[in-house]
PDB file of C-alpha atoms in Angstrom:
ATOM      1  CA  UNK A 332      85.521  86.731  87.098  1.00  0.00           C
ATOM      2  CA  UNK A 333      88.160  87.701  84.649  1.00  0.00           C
ATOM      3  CA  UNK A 334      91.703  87.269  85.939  1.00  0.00           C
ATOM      4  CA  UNK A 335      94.548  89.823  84.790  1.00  0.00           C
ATOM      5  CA  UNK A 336      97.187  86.911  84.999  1.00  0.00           C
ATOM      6  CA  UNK A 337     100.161  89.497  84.625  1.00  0.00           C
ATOM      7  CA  UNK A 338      99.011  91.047  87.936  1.00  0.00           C
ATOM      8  CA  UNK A 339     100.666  89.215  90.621  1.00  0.00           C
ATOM      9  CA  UNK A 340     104.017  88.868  88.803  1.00  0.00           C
ATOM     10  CA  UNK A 341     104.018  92.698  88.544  1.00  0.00           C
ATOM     11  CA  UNK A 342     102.946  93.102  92.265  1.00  0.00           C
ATOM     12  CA  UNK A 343     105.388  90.301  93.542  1.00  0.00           C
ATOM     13  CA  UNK A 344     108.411  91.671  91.417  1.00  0.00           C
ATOM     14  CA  UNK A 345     107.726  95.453  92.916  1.00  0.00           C
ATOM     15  CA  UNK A 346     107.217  94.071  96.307  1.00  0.00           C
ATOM     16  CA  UNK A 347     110.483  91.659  96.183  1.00  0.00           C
ATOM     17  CA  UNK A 348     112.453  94.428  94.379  1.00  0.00           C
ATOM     18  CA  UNK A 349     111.667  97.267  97.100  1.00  0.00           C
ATOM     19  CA  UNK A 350     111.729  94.723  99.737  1.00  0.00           C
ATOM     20  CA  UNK A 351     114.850  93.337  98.784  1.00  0.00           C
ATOM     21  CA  UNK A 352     116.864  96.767  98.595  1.00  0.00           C
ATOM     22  CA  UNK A 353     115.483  97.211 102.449  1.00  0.00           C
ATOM     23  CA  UNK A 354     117.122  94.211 103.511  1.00  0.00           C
ATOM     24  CA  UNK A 355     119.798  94.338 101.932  1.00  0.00           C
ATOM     25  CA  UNK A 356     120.473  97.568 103.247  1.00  0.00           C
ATOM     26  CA  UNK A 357     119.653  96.408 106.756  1.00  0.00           C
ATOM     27  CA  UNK A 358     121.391  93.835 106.358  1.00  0.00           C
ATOM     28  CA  UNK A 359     124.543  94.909 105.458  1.00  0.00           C
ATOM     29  CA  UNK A 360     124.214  97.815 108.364  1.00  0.00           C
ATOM     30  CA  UNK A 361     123.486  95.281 110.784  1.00  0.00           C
ATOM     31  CA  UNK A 362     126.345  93.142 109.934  1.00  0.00           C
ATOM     32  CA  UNK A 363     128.855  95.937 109.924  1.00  0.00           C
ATOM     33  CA  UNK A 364     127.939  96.931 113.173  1.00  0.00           C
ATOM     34  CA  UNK A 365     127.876  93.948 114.921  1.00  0.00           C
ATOM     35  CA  UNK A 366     131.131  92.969 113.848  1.00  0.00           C
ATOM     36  CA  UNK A 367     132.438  96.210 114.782  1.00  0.00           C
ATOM     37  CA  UNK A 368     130.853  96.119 117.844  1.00  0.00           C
ATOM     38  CA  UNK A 369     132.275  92.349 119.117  1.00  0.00           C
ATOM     39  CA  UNK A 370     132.265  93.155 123.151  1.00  0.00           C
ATOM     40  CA  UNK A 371     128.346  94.885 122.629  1.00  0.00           C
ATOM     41  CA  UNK A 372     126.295  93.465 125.542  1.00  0.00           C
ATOM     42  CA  UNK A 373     123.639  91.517 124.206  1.00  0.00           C
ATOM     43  CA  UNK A 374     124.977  90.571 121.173  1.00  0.00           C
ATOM     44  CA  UNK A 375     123.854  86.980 121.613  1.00  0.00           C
ATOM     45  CA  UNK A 376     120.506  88.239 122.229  1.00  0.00           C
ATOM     46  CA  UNK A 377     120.809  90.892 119.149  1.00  0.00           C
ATOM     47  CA  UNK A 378     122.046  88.012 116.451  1.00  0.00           C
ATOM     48  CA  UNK A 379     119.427  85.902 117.908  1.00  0.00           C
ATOM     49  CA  UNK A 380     116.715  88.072 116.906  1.00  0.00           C
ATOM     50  CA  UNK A 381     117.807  89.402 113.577  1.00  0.00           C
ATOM     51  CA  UNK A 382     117.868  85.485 112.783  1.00  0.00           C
ATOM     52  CA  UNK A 383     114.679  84.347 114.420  1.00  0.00           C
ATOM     53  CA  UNK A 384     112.893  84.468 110.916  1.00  0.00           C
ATOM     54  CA  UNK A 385     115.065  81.972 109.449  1.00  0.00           C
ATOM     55  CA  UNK A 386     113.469  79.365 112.429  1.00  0.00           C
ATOM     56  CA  UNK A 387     109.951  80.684 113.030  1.00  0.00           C
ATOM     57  CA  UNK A 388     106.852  79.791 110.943  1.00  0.00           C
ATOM     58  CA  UNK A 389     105.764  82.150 108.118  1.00  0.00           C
ATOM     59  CA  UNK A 390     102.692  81.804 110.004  1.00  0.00           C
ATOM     60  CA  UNK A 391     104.244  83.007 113.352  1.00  0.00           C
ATOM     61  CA  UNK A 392     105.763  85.869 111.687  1.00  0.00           C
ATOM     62  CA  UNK A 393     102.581  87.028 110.486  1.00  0.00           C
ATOM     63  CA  UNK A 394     101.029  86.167 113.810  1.00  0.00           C
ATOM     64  CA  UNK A 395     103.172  88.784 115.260  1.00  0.00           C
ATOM     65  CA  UNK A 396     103.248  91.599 112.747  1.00  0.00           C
ATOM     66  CA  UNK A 397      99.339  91.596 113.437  1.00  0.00           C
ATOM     67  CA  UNK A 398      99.869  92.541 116.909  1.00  0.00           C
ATOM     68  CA  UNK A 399     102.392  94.724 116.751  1.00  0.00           C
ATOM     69  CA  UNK A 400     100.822  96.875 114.094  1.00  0.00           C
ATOM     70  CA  UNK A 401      97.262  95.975 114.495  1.00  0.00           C
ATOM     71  CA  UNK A 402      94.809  97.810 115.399  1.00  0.00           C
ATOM     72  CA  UNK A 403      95.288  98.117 119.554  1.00  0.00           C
ATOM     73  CA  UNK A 404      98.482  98.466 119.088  1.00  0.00           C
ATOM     74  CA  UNK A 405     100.311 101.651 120.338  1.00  0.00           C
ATOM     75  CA  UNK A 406     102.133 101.356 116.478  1.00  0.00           C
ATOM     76  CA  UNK A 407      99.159 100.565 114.468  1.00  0.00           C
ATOM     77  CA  UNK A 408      97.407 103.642 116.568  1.00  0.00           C
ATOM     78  CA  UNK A 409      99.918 105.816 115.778  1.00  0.00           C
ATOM     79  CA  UNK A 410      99.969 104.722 111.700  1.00  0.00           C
ATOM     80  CA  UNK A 411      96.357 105.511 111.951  1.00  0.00           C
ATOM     81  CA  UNK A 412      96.793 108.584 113.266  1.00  0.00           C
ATOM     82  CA  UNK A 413      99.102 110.169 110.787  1.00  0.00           C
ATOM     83  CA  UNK A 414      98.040 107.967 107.382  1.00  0.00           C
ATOM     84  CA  UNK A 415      94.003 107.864 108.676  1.00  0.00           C
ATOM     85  CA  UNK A 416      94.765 104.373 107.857  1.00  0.00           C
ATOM     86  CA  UNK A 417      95.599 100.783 108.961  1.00  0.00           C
ATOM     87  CA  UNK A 418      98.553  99.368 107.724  1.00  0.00           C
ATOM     88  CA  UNK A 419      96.940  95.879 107.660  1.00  0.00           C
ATOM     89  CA  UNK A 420      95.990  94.087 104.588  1.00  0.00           C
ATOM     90  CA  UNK A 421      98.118  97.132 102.212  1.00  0.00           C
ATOM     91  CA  UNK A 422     100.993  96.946 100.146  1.00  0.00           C
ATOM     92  CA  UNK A 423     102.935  98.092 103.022  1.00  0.00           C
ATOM     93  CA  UNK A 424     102.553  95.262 105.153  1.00  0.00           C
ATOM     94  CA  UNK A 425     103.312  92.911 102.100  1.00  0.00           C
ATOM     95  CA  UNK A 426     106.684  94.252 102.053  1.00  0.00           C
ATOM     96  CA  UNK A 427     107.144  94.343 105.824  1.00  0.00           C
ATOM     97  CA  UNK A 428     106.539  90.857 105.538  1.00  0.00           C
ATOM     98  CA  UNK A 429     109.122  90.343 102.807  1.00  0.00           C
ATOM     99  CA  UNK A 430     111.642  92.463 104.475  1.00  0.00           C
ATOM    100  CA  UNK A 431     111.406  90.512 107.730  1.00  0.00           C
ATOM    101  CA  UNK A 432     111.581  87.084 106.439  1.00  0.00           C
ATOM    102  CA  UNK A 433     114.459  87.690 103.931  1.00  0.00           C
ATOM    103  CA  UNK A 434     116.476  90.074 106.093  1.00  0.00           C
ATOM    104  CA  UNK A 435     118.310  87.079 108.274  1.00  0.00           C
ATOM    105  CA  UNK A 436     119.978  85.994 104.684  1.00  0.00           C
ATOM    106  CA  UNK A 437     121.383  88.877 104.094  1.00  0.00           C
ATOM    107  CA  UNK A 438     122.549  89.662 107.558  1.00  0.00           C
ATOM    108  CA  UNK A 439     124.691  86.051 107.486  1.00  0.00           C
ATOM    109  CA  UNK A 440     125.876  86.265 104.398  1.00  0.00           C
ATOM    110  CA  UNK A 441     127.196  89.874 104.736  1.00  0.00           C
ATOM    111  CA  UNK A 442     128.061  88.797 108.336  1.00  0.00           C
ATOM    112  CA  UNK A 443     130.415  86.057 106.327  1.00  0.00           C
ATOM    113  CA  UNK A 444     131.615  88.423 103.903  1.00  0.00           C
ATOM    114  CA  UNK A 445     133.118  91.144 106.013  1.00  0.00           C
ATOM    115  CA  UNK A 446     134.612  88.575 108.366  1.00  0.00           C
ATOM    116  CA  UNK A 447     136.576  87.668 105.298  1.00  0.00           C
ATOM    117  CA  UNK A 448     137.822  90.760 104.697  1.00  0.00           C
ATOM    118  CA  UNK A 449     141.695  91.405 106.406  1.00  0.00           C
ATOM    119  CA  UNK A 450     141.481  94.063 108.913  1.00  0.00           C
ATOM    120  CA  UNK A 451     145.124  94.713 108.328  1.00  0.00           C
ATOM    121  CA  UNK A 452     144.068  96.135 104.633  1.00  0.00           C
ATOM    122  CA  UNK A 453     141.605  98.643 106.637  1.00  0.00           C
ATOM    123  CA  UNK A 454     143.572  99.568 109.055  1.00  0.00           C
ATOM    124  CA  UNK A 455     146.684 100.323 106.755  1.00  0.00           C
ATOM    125  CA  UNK A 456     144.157 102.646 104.824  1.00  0.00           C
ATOM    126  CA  UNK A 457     142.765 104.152 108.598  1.00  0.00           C
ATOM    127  CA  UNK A 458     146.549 105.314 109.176  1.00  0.00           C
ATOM    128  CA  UNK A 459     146.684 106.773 105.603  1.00  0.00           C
ATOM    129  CA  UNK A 460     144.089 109.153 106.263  1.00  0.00           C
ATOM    130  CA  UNK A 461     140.899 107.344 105.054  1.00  0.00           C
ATOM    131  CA  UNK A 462     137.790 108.020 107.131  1.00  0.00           C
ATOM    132  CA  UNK A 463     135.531 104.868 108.257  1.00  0.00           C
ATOM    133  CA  UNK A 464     133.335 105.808 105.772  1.00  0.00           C
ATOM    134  CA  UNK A 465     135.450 105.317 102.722  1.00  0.00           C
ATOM    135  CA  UNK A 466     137.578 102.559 104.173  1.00  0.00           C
ATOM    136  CA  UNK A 467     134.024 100.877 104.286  1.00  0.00           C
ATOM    137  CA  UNK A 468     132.786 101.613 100.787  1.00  0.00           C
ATOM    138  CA  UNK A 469     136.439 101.598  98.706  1.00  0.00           C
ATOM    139  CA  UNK A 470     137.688  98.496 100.411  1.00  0.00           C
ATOM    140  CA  UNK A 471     135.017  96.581 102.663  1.00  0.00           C
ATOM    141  CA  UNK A 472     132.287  96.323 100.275  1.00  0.00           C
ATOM    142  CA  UNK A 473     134.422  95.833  97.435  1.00  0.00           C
ATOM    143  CA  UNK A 474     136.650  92.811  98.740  1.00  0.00           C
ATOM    144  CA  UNK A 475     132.937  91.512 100.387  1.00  0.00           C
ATOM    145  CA  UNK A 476     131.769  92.148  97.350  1.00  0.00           C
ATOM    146  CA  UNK A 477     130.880  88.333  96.054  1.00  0.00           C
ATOM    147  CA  UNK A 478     129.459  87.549  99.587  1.00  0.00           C
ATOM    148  CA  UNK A 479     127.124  90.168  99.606  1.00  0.00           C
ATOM    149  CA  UNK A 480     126.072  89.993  95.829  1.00  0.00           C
ATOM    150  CA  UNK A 481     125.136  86.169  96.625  1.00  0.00           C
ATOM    151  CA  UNK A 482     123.146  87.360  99.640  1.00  0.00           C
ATOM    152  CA  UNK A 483     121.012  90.284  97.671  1.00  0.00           C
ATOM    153  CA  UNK A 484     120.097  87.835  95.659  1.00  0.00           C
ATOM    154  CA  UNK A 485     119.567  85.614  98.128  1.00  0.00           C
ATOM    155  CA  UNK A 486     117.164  88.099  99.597  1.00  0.00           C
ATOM    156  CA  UNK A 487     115.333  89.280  96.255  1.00  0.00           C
ATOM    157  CA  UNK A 488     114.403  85.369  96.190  1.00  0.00           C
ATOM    158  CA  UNK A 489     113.228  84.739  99.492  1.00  0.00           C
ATOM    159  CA  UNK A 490     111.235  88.030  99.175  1.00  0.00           C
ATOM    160  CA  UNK A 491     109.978  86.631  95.686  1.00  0.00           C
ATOM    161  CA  UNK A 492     108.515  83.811  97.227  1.00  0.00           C
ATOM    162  CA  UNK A 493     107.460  84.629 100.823  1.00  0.00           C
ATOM    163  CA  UNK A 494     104.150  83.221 101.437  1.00  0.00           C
ATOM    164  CA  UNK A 495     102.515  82.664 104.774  1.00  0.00           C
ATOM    165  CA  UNK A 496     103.786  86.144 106.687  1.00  0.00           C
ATOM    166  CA  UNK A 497     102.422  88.067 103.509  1.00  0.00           C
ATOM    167  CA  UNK A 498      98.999  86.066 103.341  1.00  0.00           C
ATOM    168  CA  UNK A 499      98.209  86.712 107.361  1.00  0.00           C
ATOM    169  CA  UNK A 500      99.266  90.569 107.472  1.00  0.00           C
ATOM    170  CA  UNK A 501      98.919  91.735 103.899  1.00  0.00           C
ATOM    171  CA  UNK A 502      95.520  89.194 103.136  1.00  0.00           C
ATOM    172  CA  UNK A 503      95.049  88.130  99.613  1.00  0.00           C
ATOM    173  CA  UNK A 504      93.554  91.180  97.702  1.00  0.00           C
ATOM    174  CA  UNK A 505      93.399  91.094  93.723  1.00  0.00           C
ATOM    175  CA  UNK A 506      95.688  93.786  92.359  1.00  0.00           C
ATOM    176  CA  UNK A 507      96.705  95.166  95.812  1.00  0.00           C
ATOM    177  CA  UNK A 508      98.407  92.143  97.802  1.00  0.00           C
ATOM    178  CA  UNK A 509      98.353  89.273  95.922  1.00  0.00           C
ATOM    179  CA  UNK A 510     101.544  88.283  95.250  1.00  0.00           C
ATOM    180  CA  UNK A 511     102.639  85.241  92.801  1.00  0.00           C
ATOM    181  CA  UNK A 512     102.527  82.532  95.276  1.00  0.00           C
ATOM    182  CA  UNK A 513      99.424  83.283  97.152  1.00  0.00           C
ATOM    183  CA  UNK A 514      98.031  83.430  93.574  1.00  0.00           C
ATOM    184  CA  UNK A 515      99.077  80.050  93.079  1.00  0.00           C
ATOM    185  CA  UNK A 516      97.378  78.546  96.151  1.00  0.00           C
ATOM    186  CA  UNK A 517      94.385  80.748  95.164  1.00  0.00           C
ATOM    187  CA  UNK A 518      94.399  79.199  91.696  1.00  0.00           C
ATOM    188  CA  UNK A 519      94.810  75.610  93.208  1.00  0.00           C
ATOM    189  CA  UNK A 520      92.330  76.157  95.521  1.00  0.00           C
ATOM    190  CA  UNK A 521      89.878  77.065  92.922  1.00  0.00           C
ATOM    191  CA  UNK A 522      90.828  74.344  90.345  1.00  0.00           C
ATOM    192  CA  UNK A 523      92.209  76.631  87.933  1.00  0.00           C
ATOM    193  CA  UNK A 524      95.365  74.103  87.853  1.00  0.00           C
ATOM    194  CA  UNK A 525      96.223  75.619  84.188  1.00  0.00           C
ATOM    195  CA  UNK A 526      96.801  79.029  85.618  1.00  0.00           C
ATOM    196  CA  UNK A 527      98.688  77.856  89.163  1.00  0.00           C
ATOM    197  CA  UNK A 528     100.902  75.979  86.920  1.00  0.00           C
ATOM    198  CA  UNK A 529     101.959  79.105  84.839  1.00  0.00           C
ATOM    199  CA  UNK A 530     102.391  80.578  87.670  1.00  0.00           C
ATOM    200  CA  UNK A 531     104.941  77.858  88.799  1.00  0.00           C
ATOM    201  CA  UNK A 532     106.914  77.714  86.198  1.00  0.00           C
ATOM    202  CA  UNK A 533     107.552  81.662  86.118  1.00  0.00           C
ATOM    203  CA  UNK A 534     108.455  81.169  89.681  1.00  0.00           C
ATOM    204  CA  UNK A 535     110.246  78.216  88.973  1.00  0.00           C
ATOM    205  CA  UNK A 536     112.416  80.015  85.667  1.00  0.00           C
ATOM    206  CA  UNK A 537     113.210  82.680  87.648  1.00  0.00           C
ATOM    207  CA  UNK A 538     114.222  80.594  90.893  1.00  0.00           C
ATOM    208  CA  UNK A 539     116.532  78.393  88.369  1.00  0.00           C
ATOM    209  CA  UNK A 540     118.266  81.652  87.137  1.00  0.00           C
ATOM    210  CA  UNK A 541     118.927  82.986  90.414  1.00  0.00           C
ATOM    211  CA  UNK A 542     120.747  80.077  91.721  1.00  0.00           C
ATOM    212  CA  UNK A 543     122.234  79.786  88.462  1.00  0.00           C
ATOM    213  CA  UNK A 544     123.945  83.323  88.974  1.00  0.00           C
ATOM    214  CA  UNK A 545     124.719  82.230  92.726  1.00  0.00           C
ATOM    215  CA  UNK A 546     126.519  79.426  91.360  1.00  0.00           C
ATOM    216  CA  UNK A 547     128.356  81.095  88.963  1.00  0.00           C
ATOM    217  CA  UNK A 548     130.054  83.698  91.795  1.00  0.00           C
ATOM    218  CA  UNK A 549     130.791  80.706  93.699  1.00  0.00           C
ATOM    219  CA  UNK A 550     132.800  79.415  91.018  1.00  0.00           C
ATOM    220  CA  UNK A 551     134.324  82.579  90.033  1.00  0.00           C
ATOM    221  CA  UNK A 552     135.276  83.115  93.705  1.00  0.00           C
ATOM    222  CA  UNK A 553     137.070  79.514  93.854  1.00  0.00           C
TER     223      UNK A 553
END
């Protein structure tokens, strides 16, 4: 069987690139508002869950995206009913998988970010007129910035590589789900060691220049 090697770097880049931008998103929503929010009730219980991923198995996480969207499931049942689909084993659930499992990085280090940031600076610009809004995207982000660039990518890498949660909800299809790493094992597996290390050292190239860039806004930042 012929094997289109560029496949799963396209697939895995899409995936970790839309992924990614989810969780970042997310991420940077859920910090904001937990921060803004100190005396919420549950908040120990909240932070607890948006970090669980960091702690649980890739294997757990897939575990449980199964059953929530799986087929008996009131969601899965309901994706059915409006896509005449299952979200299992589509390109959907490979990027569910990514956004769940890199989300928790960005959440701490945006979390870290805009506890840095001096309230007196925001509040200064509340009593000149600025709405929460543009206090948050003129002056939060901005002074967060470094934080939260080191998180996306951060994110983008941990979505890059995700491996377990993807394999168990998204399955290893050819051209559909099969992202980079899965590819790898498959490769191994099959003793087509030439093409899992190619694989590898993509993976490992663009791991190097990520951290590379992380490095560089620590630096900069010191």
């Amino acid at each position: 069987m012929q094997i289109d090697f560029w496949a799963p770097i396209k697939l895995s880049i899409e995936i970790a690139a839309f992924s990614g931008l989810c969780a970042i998103l997310l991420g940077i929503v859920a910090a904001r508002a937990v921060l803004k929010q100190p005396g919420i009730k549950g908040r120990m219980l909240i932070e607890t869950i948006f970090l669980l991923p960091i702690v649980l198995p890739p294997t757990v996480i897939g575990f449980l995206l199964v059953v929530l969207f799986g087929h008996n499931s009131p969601v899965g049942q309901l994706i059915f009913a409006l896509f005449d689909q299952s979200l299992i084993f589509t390109w959907g659930a490979a990027a569910i998988a990514s956004i769940v499992v890199a989300f928790p990085l960005m959440y701490q280090s945006a979390k870290a970010g805009f506890s840095n940031v001096d309230s007196e600076i925001e509040d200064a610009a509340r009593m000149d007129g600025a709405t929460d809004w543009r206090i948050f995207w003129r002056i939060s982000v901005p002074l967060a910035g470094r934080s939260l660039m080191a998180g996306a990518i951060l994110t983008f890498a941990r979505a890059l590589g995700e491996f377990g949660a993807t394999l168990m909800f998204a399955g290893n299809i050819p051209g559909k789900t099969q992202t980079m790493p899965i590819a790898i094992y498959t490769a191994f597996e099959s003793g087509q060691s030439e093409l899992a290390w190619a694989w590898v050292g993509i993976m490992v190239l663009m791991s190097i220049l990520m951290l590379a860039v992380i490095q560089f806004l620590q630096r900069y930042r010191s």
